[in-house]
mmCIF file of N, CA and C in Angstrom:
data_model
loop_
_atom_site.group_PDB
_atom_site.id
_atom_site.type_symbol
_atom_site.label_atom_id
_atom_site.label_comp_id
_atom_site.label_asym_id
_atom_site.label_seq_id
_atom_site.Cartn_x
_atom_site.Cartn_y
_atom_site.Cartn_z
ATOM 1 N N MET A 40 13.458 -29.592 -56.965
ATOM 2 C CA MET A 40 12.610 -29.028 -55.915
ATOM 3 C C MET A 40 11.773 -30.149 -55.291
ATOM 4 N N MET A 41 11.597 -30.044 -54.004
ATOM 5 C CA MET A 41 10.874 -31.071 -53.260
ATOM 6 C C MET A 41 9.367 -30.884 -53.422
ATOM 7 N N ALA A 42 8.660 -31.995 -53.551
ATOM 8 C CA ALA A 42 7.200 -31.930 -53.652
ATOM 9 C C ALA A 42 6.632 -31.464 -52.319
ATOM 10 N N LYS A 43 5.617 -30.661 -52.375
ATOM 11 C CA LYS A 43 4.980 -30.154 -51.161
ATOM 12 C C LYS A 43 4.214 -31.289 -50.482
ATOM 13 N N LEU A 44 4.435 -31.448 -49.185
ATOM 14 C CA LEU A 44 3.760 -32.494 -48.418
ATOM 15 C C LEU A 44 2.435 -31.963 -47.886
ATOM 16 N N SER A 45 1.434 -32.824 -47.864
ATOM 17 C CA SER A 45 0.151 -32.433 -47.287
ATOM 18 C C SER A 45 0.288 -32.432 -45.762
ATOM 19 N N GLN A 46 -0.678 -31.867 -45.096
ATOM 20 C CA GLN A 46 -0.669 -31.827 -43.639
ATOM 21 C C GLN A 46 -0.648 -33.243 -43.066
ATOM 22 N N ASP A 47 -1.431 -34.149 -43.669
ATOM 23 C CA ASP A 47 -1.460 -35.534 -43.194
ATOM 24 C C ASP A 47 -0.105 -36.209 -43.366
ATOM 25 N N GLU A 48 0.557 -35.931 -44.490
ATOM 26 C CA GLU A 48 1.877 -36.526 -44.734
ATOM 27 C C GLU A 48 2.906 -36.000 -43.726
ATOM 28 N N LEU A 49 2.814 -34.715 -43.417
ATOM 29 C CA LEU A 49 3.719 -34.131 -42.410
ATOM 30 C C LEU A 49 3.483 -34.776 -41.047
ATOM 31 N N LEU A 50 2.213 -34.911 -40.670
ATOM 32 C CA LEU A 50 1.889 -35.520 -39.379
ATOM 33 C C LEU A 50 2.393 -36.959 -39.317
ATOM 34 N N ALA A 51 2.287 -37.681 -40.431
ATOM 35 C CA ALA A 51 2.780 -39.056 -40.467
ATOM 36 C C ALA A 51 4.285 -39.084 -40.216
ATOM 37 N N GLN A 52 5.020 -38.107 -40.750
ATOM 38 C CA GLN A 52 6.460 -38.031 -40.523
ATOM 39 C C GLN A 52 6.760 -37.756 -39.046
ATOM 40 N N PHE A 53 5.992 -36.857 -38.430
ATOM 41 C CA PHE A 53 6.229 -36.505 -37.023
ATOM 42 C C PHE A 53 5.913 -37.661 -36.083
ATOM 43 N N GLU A 54 4.988 -38.531 -36.469
ATOM 44 C CA GLU A 54 4.637 -39.677 -35.623
ATOM 45 C C GLU A 54 5.836 -40.577 -35.366
ATOM 46 N N ASN A 55 6.780 -40.587 -36.292
ATOM 47 C CA ASN A 55 7.941 -41.481 -36.187
ATOM 48 C C ASN A 55 9.073 -40.885 -35.344
ATOM 49 N N LEU A 56 8.951 -39.629 -34.945
ATOM 50 C CA LEU A 56 10.012 -38.977 -34.172
ATOM 51 C C LEU A 56 9.883 -39.285 -32.682
ATOM 52 N N THR A 57 11.025 -39.311 -32.002
ATOM 53 C CA THR A 57 10.997 -39.423 -30.547
ATOM 54 C C THR A 57 10.677 -38.041 -29.995
ATOM 55 N N LEU A 58 10.361 -37.959 -28.710
ATOM 56 C CA LEU A 58 10.076 -36.651 -28.105
ATOM 57 C C LEU A 58 11.284 -35.730 -28.191
ATOM 58 N N ILE A 59 12.473 -36.281 -28.028
ATOM 59 C CA ILE A 59 13.687 -35.459 -28.091
ATOM 60 C C ILE A 59 13.875 -34.917 -29.509
ATOM 61 N N GLU A 60 13.681 -35.779 -30.511
ATOM 62 C CA GLU A 60 13.809 -35.329 -31.900
ATOM 63 C C GLU A 60 12.766 -34.261 -32.214
ATOM 64 N N LEU A 61 11.548 -34.444 -31.710
ATOM 65 C CA LEU A 61 10.492 -33.477 -31.953
ATOM 66 C C LEU A 61 10.813 -32.146 -31.284
ATOM 67 N N ALA A 62 11.332 -32.189 -30.068
ATOM 68 C CA ALA A 62 11.703 -30.960 -29.358
ATOM 69 C C ALA A 62 12.807 -30.227 -30.114
ATOM 70 N N GLU A 63 13.781 -30.985 -30.641
ATOM 71 C CA GLU A 63 14.858 -30.373 -31.424
ATOM 72 C C GLU A 63 14.309 -29.746 -32.697
ATOM 73 N N PHE A 64 13.341 -30.420 -33.336
ATOM 74 C CA PHE A 64 12.723 -29.877 -34.540
ATOM 75 C C PHE A 64 12.010 -28.561 -34.229
ATOM 76 N N VAL A 65 11.236 -28.547 -33.153
ATOM 77 C CA VAL A 65 10.494 -27.338 -32.781
ATOM 78 C C VAL A 65 11.465 -26.182 -32.547
ATOM 79 N N LYS A 66 12.569 -26.466 -31.868
ATOM 80 C CA LYS A 66 13.568 -25.426 -31.609
ATOM 81 C C LYS A 66 14.151 -24.901 -32.925
ATOM 82 N N ALA A 67 14.491 -25.817 -33.825
ATOM 83 C CA ALA A 67 15.041 -25.418 -35.119
ATOM 84 C C ALA A 67 14.012 -24.618 -35.919
ATOM 85 N N PHE A 68 12.749 -25.042 -35.859
ATOM 86 C CA PHE A 68 11.669 -24.345 -36.560
ATOM 87 C C PHE A 68 11.528 -22.920 -36.031
ATOM 88 N N GLU A 69 11.548 -22.784 -34.700
ATOM 89 C CA GLU A 69 11.423 -21.461 -34.079
ATOM 90 C C GLU A 69 12.570 -20.550 -34.512
ATOM 91 N N GLU A 70 13.793 -21.100 -34.541
ATOM 92 C CA GLU A 70 14.952 -20.297 -34.940
ATOM 93 C C GLU A 70 14.872 -19.911 -36.411
ATOM 94 N N LYS A 71 14.537 -20.852 -37.272
ATOM 95 C CA LYS A 71 14.489 -20.605 -38.721
ATOM 96 C C LYS A 71 13.471 -19.529 -39.064
ATOM 97 N N PHE A 72 12.283 -19.606 -38.463
ATOM 98 C CA PHE A 72 11.211 -18.688 -38.823
ATOM 99 C C PHE A 72 11.013 -17.574 -37.795
ATOM 100 N N ASP A 73 11.888 -17.507 -36.792
ATOM 101 C CA ASP A 73 11.836 -16.474 -35.761
ATOM 102 C C ASP A 73 10.440 -16.373 -35.138
ATOM 103 N N VAL A 74 9.927 -17.538 -34.705
ATOM 104 C CA VAL A 74 8.611 -17.602 -34.064
ATOM 105 C C VAL A 74 8.718 -18.440 -32.805
ATOM 106 N N THR A 75 7.658 -18.421 -32.019
ATOM 107 C CA THR A 75 7.569 -19.274 -30.842
ATOM 108 C C THR A 75 6.407 -20.224 -31.070
ATOM 109 N N ALA A 76 6.646 -21.508 -30.819
ATOM 110 C CA ALA A 76 5.612 -22.511 -31.060
ATOM 111 C C ALA A 76 4.743 -22.746 -29.836
ATOM 112 N N ALA A 77 4.625 -21.739 -28.978
ATOM 113 C CA ALA A 77 3.769 -21.878 -27.799
ATOM 114 C C ALA A 77 2.322 -21.968 -28.257
ATOM 115 N N ALA A 78 1.536 -22.738 -27.526
ATOM 116 C CA ALA A 78 0.126 -22.908 -27.887
ATOM 117 C C ALA A 78 -0.607 -21.579 -27.756
ATOM 118 N N PRO A 79 -1.393 -21.215 -28.757
ATOM 119 C CA PRO A 79 -2.148 -19.964 -28.661
ATOM 120 C C PRO A 79 -3.253 -20.086 -27.630
ATOM 121 N N VAL A 80 -3.599 -18.983 -27.031
ATOM 122 C CA VAL A 80 -4.666 -18.971 -26.038
ATOM 123 C C VAL A 80 -5.977 -18.700 -26.763
ATOM 124 N N ALA A 81 -6.969 -19.540 -26.538
ATOM 125 C CA ALA A 81 -8.267 -19.354 -27.172
ATOM 126 C C ALA A 81 -8.912 -18.104 -26.594
ATOM 127 N N VAL A 82 -9.263 -17.169 -27.473
ATOM 128 C CA VAL A 82 -9.816 -15.911 -27.008
ATOM 129 C C VAL A 82 -11.308 -16.034 -26.769
ATOM 130 N N GLY A 83 -12.011 -16.648 -27.661
ATOM 131 C CA GLY A 83 -13.444 -16.786 -27.471
ATOM 132 C C GLY A 83 -14.058 -17.559 -28.607
ATOM 133 N N ILE A 84 -15.281 -17.974 -28.417
ATOM 134 C CA ILE A 84 -16.003 -18.731 -29.424
ATOM 135 C C ILE A 84 -17.298 -17.976 -29.698
ATOM 136 N N ALA A 85 -17.703 -17.952 -30.963
ATOM 137 C CA ALA A 85 -18.929 -17.247 -31.321
ATOM 138 C C ALA A 85 -20.097 -17.813 -30.516
ATOM 139 N N GLY A 86 -20.905 -16.942 -30.023
ATOM 140 C CA GLY A 86 -22.047 -17.376 -29.231
ATOM 141 C C GLY A 86 -22.402 -16.283 -28.246
ATOM 142 N N PRO A 87 -23.185 -16.597 -27.237
ATOM 143 C CA PRO A 87 -23.548 -15.567 -26.271
ATOM 144 C C PRO A 87 -22.310 -15.032 -25.555
ATOM 145 N N ALA A 88 -22.321 -13.744 -25.316
ATOM 146 C CA ALA A 88 -21.184 -13.117 -24.657
ATOM 147 C C ALA A 88 -21.100 -13.576 -23.209
ATOM 148 N N VAL A 89 -19.957 -14.126 -22.849
ATOM 149 C CA VAL A 89 -19.733 -14.597 -21.494
ATOM 150 C C VAL A 89 -18.525 -13.838 -20.966
ATOM 151 N N PRO A 90 -18.629 -13.252 -19.781
ATOM 152 C CA PRO A 90 -17.466 -12.541 -19.275
ATOM 153 C C PRO A 90 -16.280 -13.500 -19.119
ATOM 154 N N ALA A 91 -15.139 -13.071 -19.625
ATOM 155 C CA ALA A 91 -13.945 -13.914 -19.557
ATOM 156 C C ALA A 91 -13.353 -13.848 -18.163
ATOM 157 N N GLU A 92 -13.287 -14.994 -17.527
ATOM 158 C CA GLU A 92 -12.671 -15.057 -16.209
ATOM 159 C C GLU A 92 -11.311 -15.685 -16.360
ATOM 160 N N VAL A 93 -10.330 -15.063 -15.755
ATOM 161 C CA VAL A 93 -8.988 -15.614 -15.814
ATOM 162 C C VAL A 93 -8.880 -16.687 -14.748
ATOM 163 N N VAL A 94 -8.639 -17.917 -15.192
ATOM 164 C CA VAL A 94 -8.499 -19.029 -14.271
ATOM 165 C C VAL A 94 -7.054 -19.476 -14.347
ATOM 166 N N GLU A 95 -6.318 -19.174 -13.311
ATOM 167 C CA GLU A 95 -4.922 -19.593 -13.289
ATOM 168 C C GLU A 95 -4.865 -21.062 -12.924
ATOM 169 N N GLU A 96 -4.138 -21.813 -13.732
ATOM 170 C CA GLU A 96 -3.994 -23.226 -13.418
ATOM 171 C C GLU A 96 -3.002 -23.364 -12.277
ATOM 172 N N GLN A 97 -3.396 -24.112 -11.295
ATOM 173 C CA GLN A 97 -2.558 -24.311 -10.117
ATOM 174 C C GLN A 97 -1.332 -25.121 -10.515
ATOM 175 N N ASP A 98 -0.148 -24.631 -10.129
ATOM 176 C CA ASP A 98 1.066 -25.363 -10.478
ATOM 177 C C ASP A 98 1.856 -25.808 -9.251
ATOM 178 N N GLU A 99 1.375 -25.443 -8.074
ATOM 179 C CA GLU A 99 2.022 -25.890 -6.845
ATOM 180 C C GLU A 99 0.974 -26.526 -5.945
ATOM 181 N N PHE A 100 1.297 -27.699 -5.412
ATOM 182 C CA PHE A 100 0.332 -28.453 -4.622
ATOM 183 C C PHE A 100 0.938 -28.851 -3.281
ATOM 184 N N ASP A 101 0.084 -28.986 -2.284
ATOM 185 C CA ASP A 101 0.481 -29.490 -0.979
ATOM 186 C C ASP A 101 -0.102 -30.887 -0.817
ATOM 187 N N VAL A 102 0.708 -31.791 -0.289
ATOM 188 C CA VAL A 102 0.246 -33.151 -0.011
ATOM 189 C C VAL A 102 -0.003 -33.216 1.490
ATOM 190 N N ILE A 103 -1.279 -33.414 1.866
ATOM 191 C CA ILE A 103 -1.674 -33.356 3.269
ATOM 192 C C ILE A 103 -2.111 -34.735 3.745
ATOM 193 N N LEU A 104 -1.517 -35.158 4.841
ATOM 194 C CA LEU A 104 -1.834 -36.459 5.434
ATOM 195 C C LEU A 104 -3.019 -36.272 6.380
ATOM 196 N N GLU A 105 -4.155 -36.868 6.021
ATOM 197 C CA GLU A 105 -5.360 -36.743 6.841
ATOM 198 C C GLU A 105 -5.395 -37.783 7.958
ATOM 199 N N GLY A 106 -4.810 -38.923 7.702
ATOM 200 C CA GLY A 106 -4.791 -39.974 8.706
ATOM 201 C C GLY A 106 -3.886 -41.104 8.252
ATOM 202 N N ALA A 107 -3.272 -41.801 9.206
ATOM 203 C CA ALA A 107 -2.305 -42.843 8.884
ATOM 204 C C ALA A 107 -2.946 -44.188 8.577
ATOM 205 N N GLY A 108 -4.185 -44.389 8.963
ATOM 206 C CA GLY A 108 -4.809 -45.684 8.733
ATOM 207 C C GLY A 108 -4.261 -46.719 9.691
ATOM 208 N N ASP A 109 -4.392 -47.988 9.358
ATOM 209 C CA ASP A 109 -3.977 -49.030 10.296
ATOM 210 C C ASP A 109 -2.567 -49.567 10.023
ATOM 211 N N LYS A 110 -1.891 -49.043 9.009
ATOM 212 C CA LYS A 110 -0.517 -49.471 8.718
ATOM 213 C C LYS A 110 0.428 -48.292 8.946
ATOM 214 N N LYS A 111 0.439 -47.810 10.159
ATOM 215 C CA LYS A 111 1.177 -46.596 10.506
ATOM 216 C C LYS A 111 2.663 -46.708 10.172
ATOM 217 N N ILE A 112 3.269 -47.852 10.428
ATOM 218 C CA ILE A 112 4.709 -48.025 10.175
ATOM 219 C C ILE A 112 5.005 -47.866 8.684
ATOM 220 N N GLN A 113 4.141 -48.446 7.834
ATOM 221 C CA GLN A 113 4.319 -48.303 6.382
ATOM 222 C C GLN A 113 4.205 -46.839 5.969
ATOM 223 N N VAL A 114 3.252 -46.121 6.550
ATOM 224 C CA VAL A 114 3.055 -44.705 6.223
ATOM 225 C C VAL A 114 4.285 -43.904 6.650
ATOM 226 N N ILE A 115 4.819 -44.194 7.837
ATOM 227 C CA ILE A 115 6.028 -43.503 8.306
ATOM 228 C C ILE A 115 7.176 -43.756 7.327
ATOM 229 N N LYS A 116 7.319 -44.998 6.856
ATOM 230 C CA LYS A 116 8.374 -45.317 5.883
ATOM 231 C C LYS A 116 8.206 -44.503 4.606
ATOM 232 N N GLU A 117 6.960 -44.386 4.123
ATOM 233 C CA GLU A 117 6.704 -43.608 2.905
ATOM 234 C C GLU A 117 7.003 -42.127 3.122
ATOM 235 N N VAL A 118 6.623 -41.598 4.285
ATOM 236 C CA VAL A 118 6.907 -40.191 4.599
ATOM 237 C C VAL A 118 8.414 -39.962 4.580
ATOM 238 N N ARG A 119 9.166 -40.885 5.154
ATOM 239 C CA ARG A 119 10.633 -40.756 5.168
ATOM 240 C C ARG A 119 11.202 -40.831 3.752
ATOM 241 N N THR A 120 10.604 -41.666 2.895
ATOM 242 C CA THR A 120 11.057 -41.778 1.509
ATOM 243 C C THR A 120 10.789 -40.480 0.752
ATOM 244 N N LEU A 121 9.651 -39.861 1.021
ATOM 245 C CA LEU A 121 9.248 -38.653 0.300
ATOM 246 C C LEU A 121 9.916 -37.385 0.819
ATOM 247 N N THR A 122 10.363 -37.419 2.069
ATOM 248 C CA THR A 122 10.951 -36.221 2.681
ATOM 249 C C THR A 122 12.349 -36.559 3.182
ATOM 250 N N SER A 123 13.003 -35.571 3.746
ATOM 251 C CA SER A 123 14.327 -35.816 4.329
ATOM 252 C C SER A 123 14.229 -35.938 5.850
ATOM 253 N N LEU A 124 13.032 -36.236 6.338
ATOM 254 C CA LEU A 124 12.814 -36.314 7.784
ATOM 255 C C LEU A 124 13.437 -37.576 8.386
ATOM 256 N N GLY A 125 13.856 -37.451 9.631
ATOM 257 C CA GLY A 125 14.337 -38.599 10.377
ATOM 258 C C GLY A 125 13.153 -39.394 10.900
ATOM 259 N N LEU A 126 13.435 -40.492 11.559
ATOM 260 C CA LEU A 126 12.375 -41.379 12.043
ATOM 261 C C LEU A 126 11.426 -40.678 13.009
ATOM 262 N N LYS A 127 11.980 -39.978 14.004
ATOM 263 C CA LYS A 127 11.140 -39.313 14.996
ATOM 264 C C LYS A 127 10.278 -38.226 14.351
ATOM 265 N N GLU A 128 10.895 -37.417 13.479
ATOM 266 C CA GLU A 128 10.151 -36.343 12.820
ATOM 267 C C GLU A 128 9.037 -36.901 11.938
ATOM 268 N N ALA A 129 9.342 -37.983 11.213
ATOM 269 C CA ALA A 129 8.343 -38.605 10.343
ATOM 270 C C ALA A 129 7.197 -39.165 11.179
ATOM 271 N N LYS A 130 7.530 -39.803 12.324
ATOM 272 C CA LYS A 130 6.497 -40.358 13.203
ATOM 273 C C LYS A 130 5.617 -39.239 13.750
ATOM 274 N N ASP A 131 6.245 -38.122 14.181
ATOM 275 C CA ASP A 131 5.479 -36.986 14.698
ATOM 276 C C ASP A 131 4.543 -36.430 13.628
ATOM 277 N N LEU A 132 5.049 -36.346 12.385
ATOM 278 C CA LEU A 132 4.226 -35.831 11.292
ATOM 279 C C LEU A 132 3.027 -36.757 11.050
ATOM 280 N N VAL A 133 3.272 -38.056 11.035
ATOM 281 C CA VAL A 133 2.201 -39.034 10.804
ATOM 282 C C VAL A 133 1.172 -38.986 11.936
ATOM 283 N N ASP A 134 1.620 -38.700 13.167
ATOM 284 C CA ASP A 134 0.710 -38.618 14.309
ATOM 285 C C ASP A 134 -0.133 -37.344 14.299
ATOM 286 N N THR A 135 0.214 -36.377 13.463
ATOM 287 C CA THR A 135 -0.495 -35.102 13.410
ATOM 288 C C THR A 135 -1.481 -35.111 12.250
ATOM 289 N N ALA A 136 -2.768 -35.163 12.533
ATOM 290 C CA ALA A 136 -3.781 -35.141 11.475
ATOM 291 C C ALA A 136 -3.744 -33.793 10.763
ATOM 292 N N GLY A 137 -3.805 -33.821 9.450
ATOM 293 C CA GLY A 137 -3.784 -32.588 8.669
ATOM 294 C C GLY A 137 -2.394 -32.047 8.426
ATOM 295 N N ALA A 138 -1.370 -32.849 8.696
ATOM 296 C CA ALA A 138 0.015 -32.391 8.508
ATOM 297 C C ALA A 138 0.380 -32.394 7.028
ATOM 298 N N LYS A 139 1.158 -31.393 6.617
ATOM 299 C CA LYS A 139 1.632 -31.308 5.235
ATOM 300 C C LYS A 139 2.890 -32.152 5.098
ATOM 301 N N VAL A 140 2.818 -33.167 4.235
ATOM 302 C CA VAL A 140 3.981 -34.011 3.980
ATOM 303 C C VAL A 140 4.902 -33.287 3.004
ATOM 304 N N LEU A 141 4.320 -32.741 1.941
ATOM 305 C CA LEU A 141 5.075 -31.978 0.948
ATOM 306 C C LEU A 141 4.349 -30.666 0.701
ATOM 307 N N GLU A 142 5.108 -29.593 0.499
ATOM 308 C CA GLU A 142 4.514 -28.296 0.222
ATOM 309 C C GLU A 142 5.035 -27.755 -1.091
ATOM 310 N N LYS A 143 4.126 -27.119 -1.847
ATOM 311 C CA LYS A 143 4.471 -26.429 -3.087
ATOM 312 C C LYS A 143 5.285 -27.299 -4.036
ATOM 313 N N VAL A 144 4.736 -28.470 -4.350
ATOM 314 C CA VAL A 144 5.398 -29.367 -5.299
ATOM 315 C C VAL A 144 4.579 -29.419 -6.587
ATOM 316 N N ALA A 145 5.209 -29.879 -7.661
ATOM 317 C CA ALA A 145 4.535 -30.009 -8.947
ATOM 318 C C ALA A 145 3.432 -31.057 -8.857
ATOM 319 N N LYS A 146 2.483 -30.962 -9.779
ATOM 320 C CA LYS A 146 1.322 -31.858 -9.757
ATOM 321 C C LYS A 146 1.732 -33.325 -9.843
ATOM 322 N N ASP A 147 2.678 -33.650 -10.733
ATOM 323 C CA ASP A 147 3.070 -35.054 -10.883
ATOM 324 C C ASP A 147 3.733 -35.586 -9.616
ATOM 325 N N VAL A 148 4.526 -34.735 -8.948
ATOM 326 C CA VAL A 148 5.172 -35.132 -7.690
ATOM 327 C C VAL A 148 4.105 -35.374 -6.621
ATOM 328 N N ALA A 149 3.124 -34.466 -6.559
ATOM 329 C CA ALA A 149 2.046 -34.595 -5.575
ATOM 330 C C ALA A 149 1.236 -35.868 -5.814
ATOM 331 N N GLU A 150 0.940 -36.169 -7.083
ATOM 332 C CA GLU A 150 0.151 -37.364 -7.400
ATOM 333 C C GLU A 150 0.915 -38.641 -7.044
ATOM 334 N N LYS A 151 2.220 -38.669 -7.315
ATOM 335 C CA LYS A 151 3.031 -39.849 -6.979
ATOM 336 C C LYS A 151 3.096 -40.031 -5.460
ATOM 337 N N ALA A 152 3.270 -38.917 -4.738
ATOM 338 C CA ALA A 152 3.336 -38.978 -3.279
ATOM 339 C C ALA A 152 2.005 -39.472 -2.717
ATOM 340 N N LYS A 153 0.910 -38.962 -3.264
ATOM 341 C CA LYS A 153 -0.419 -39.382 -2.801
ATOM 342 C C LYS A 153 -0.596 -40.880 -3.033
ATOM 343 N N ALA A 154 -0.227 -41.349 -4.213
ATOM 344 C CA ALA A 154 -0.367 -42.767 -4.538
ATOM 345 C C ALA A 154 0.474 -43.627 -3.601
ATOM 346 N N ALA A 155 1.701 -43.191 -3.315
ATOM 347 C CA ALA A 155 2.594 -43.953 -2.436
ATOM 348 C C ALA A 155 2.022 -44.016 -1.016
ATOM 349 N N LEU A 156 1.565 -42.887 -0.518
ATOM 350 C CA LEU A 156 1.010 -42.843 0.845
ATOM 351 C C LEU A 156 -0.284 -43.643 0.939
ATOM 352 N N GLU A 157 -1.143 -43.529 -0.076
ATOM 353 C CA GLU A 157 -2.396 -44.293 -0.057
ATOM 354 C C GLU A 157 -2.104 -45.791 -0.182
ATOM 355 N N GLY A 158 -1.061 -46.121 -0.933
ATOM 356 C CA GLY A 158 -0.649 -47.504 -1.062
ATOM 357 C C GLY A 158 -0.229 -48.099 0.272
ATOM 358 N N ALA A 159 0.280 -47.232 1.156
ATOM 359 C CA ALA A 159 0.700 -47.664 2.494
ATOM 360 C C ALA A 159 -0.469 -47.651 3.476
ATOM 361 N N GLY A 160 -1.648 -47.176 3.018
ATOM 362 C CA GLY A 160 -2.830 -47.214 3.867
ATOM 363 C C GLY A 160 -3.263 -45.874 4.440
ATOM 364 N N ALA A 161 -2.587 -44.799 4.066
ATOM 365 C CA ALA A 161 -2.920 -43.473 4.603
ATOM 366 C C ALA A 161 -4.075 -42.833 3.848
ATOM 367 N N LYS A 162 -4.723 -41.861 4.504
ATOM 368 C CA LYS A 162 -5.740 -41.038 3.847
ATOM 369 C C LYS A 162 -5.053 -39.719 3.537
ATOM 370 N N VAL A 163 -5.050 -39.345 2.226
ATOM 371 C CA VAL A 163 -4.268 -38.200 1.761
ATOM 372 C C VAL A 163 -5.137 -37.255 0.943
ATOM 373 N N THR A 164 -4.863 -35.953 1.070
ATOM 374 C CA THR A 164 -5.509 -34.934 0.264
ATOM 375 C C THR A 164 -4.431 -34.129 -0.436
ATOM 376 N N VAL A 165 -4.692 -33.781 -1.704
ATOM 377 C CA VAL A 165 -3.776 -32.901 -2.438
ATOM 378 C C VAL A 165 -4.524 -31.595 -2.671
ATOM 379 N N LYS A 166 -3.941 -30.490 -2.224
ATOM 380 C CA LYS A 166 -4.581 -29.172 -2.400
ATOM 381 C C LYS A 166 -3.635 -28.252 -3.136
#
């Protein structure tokens, strides 16, 4: 029979796994014990009663071009890289203050697009 591992010993073993190996382990664990390893939602903490407000985390973002700055050609190139727009369409979009470059994209996509556009000299907002 195998010696029981402490929580610290188990964590030390998991530290050596790749993300793929860990994901496979979680899947196998869920199947073996017929459970879901989703993170539990914190219901409340002892203390004064505070009305629970449901705050939905935003999962879709719009990348809005506020202004092209002084390197307009670079910004147009970035817009074309981020979208499937042609040269004229990208130029028209860059000339329009408040234009949406990307709509309803994931947070990481929006952040990368913002960084790329700002790197080209544009003023960008993510909403």
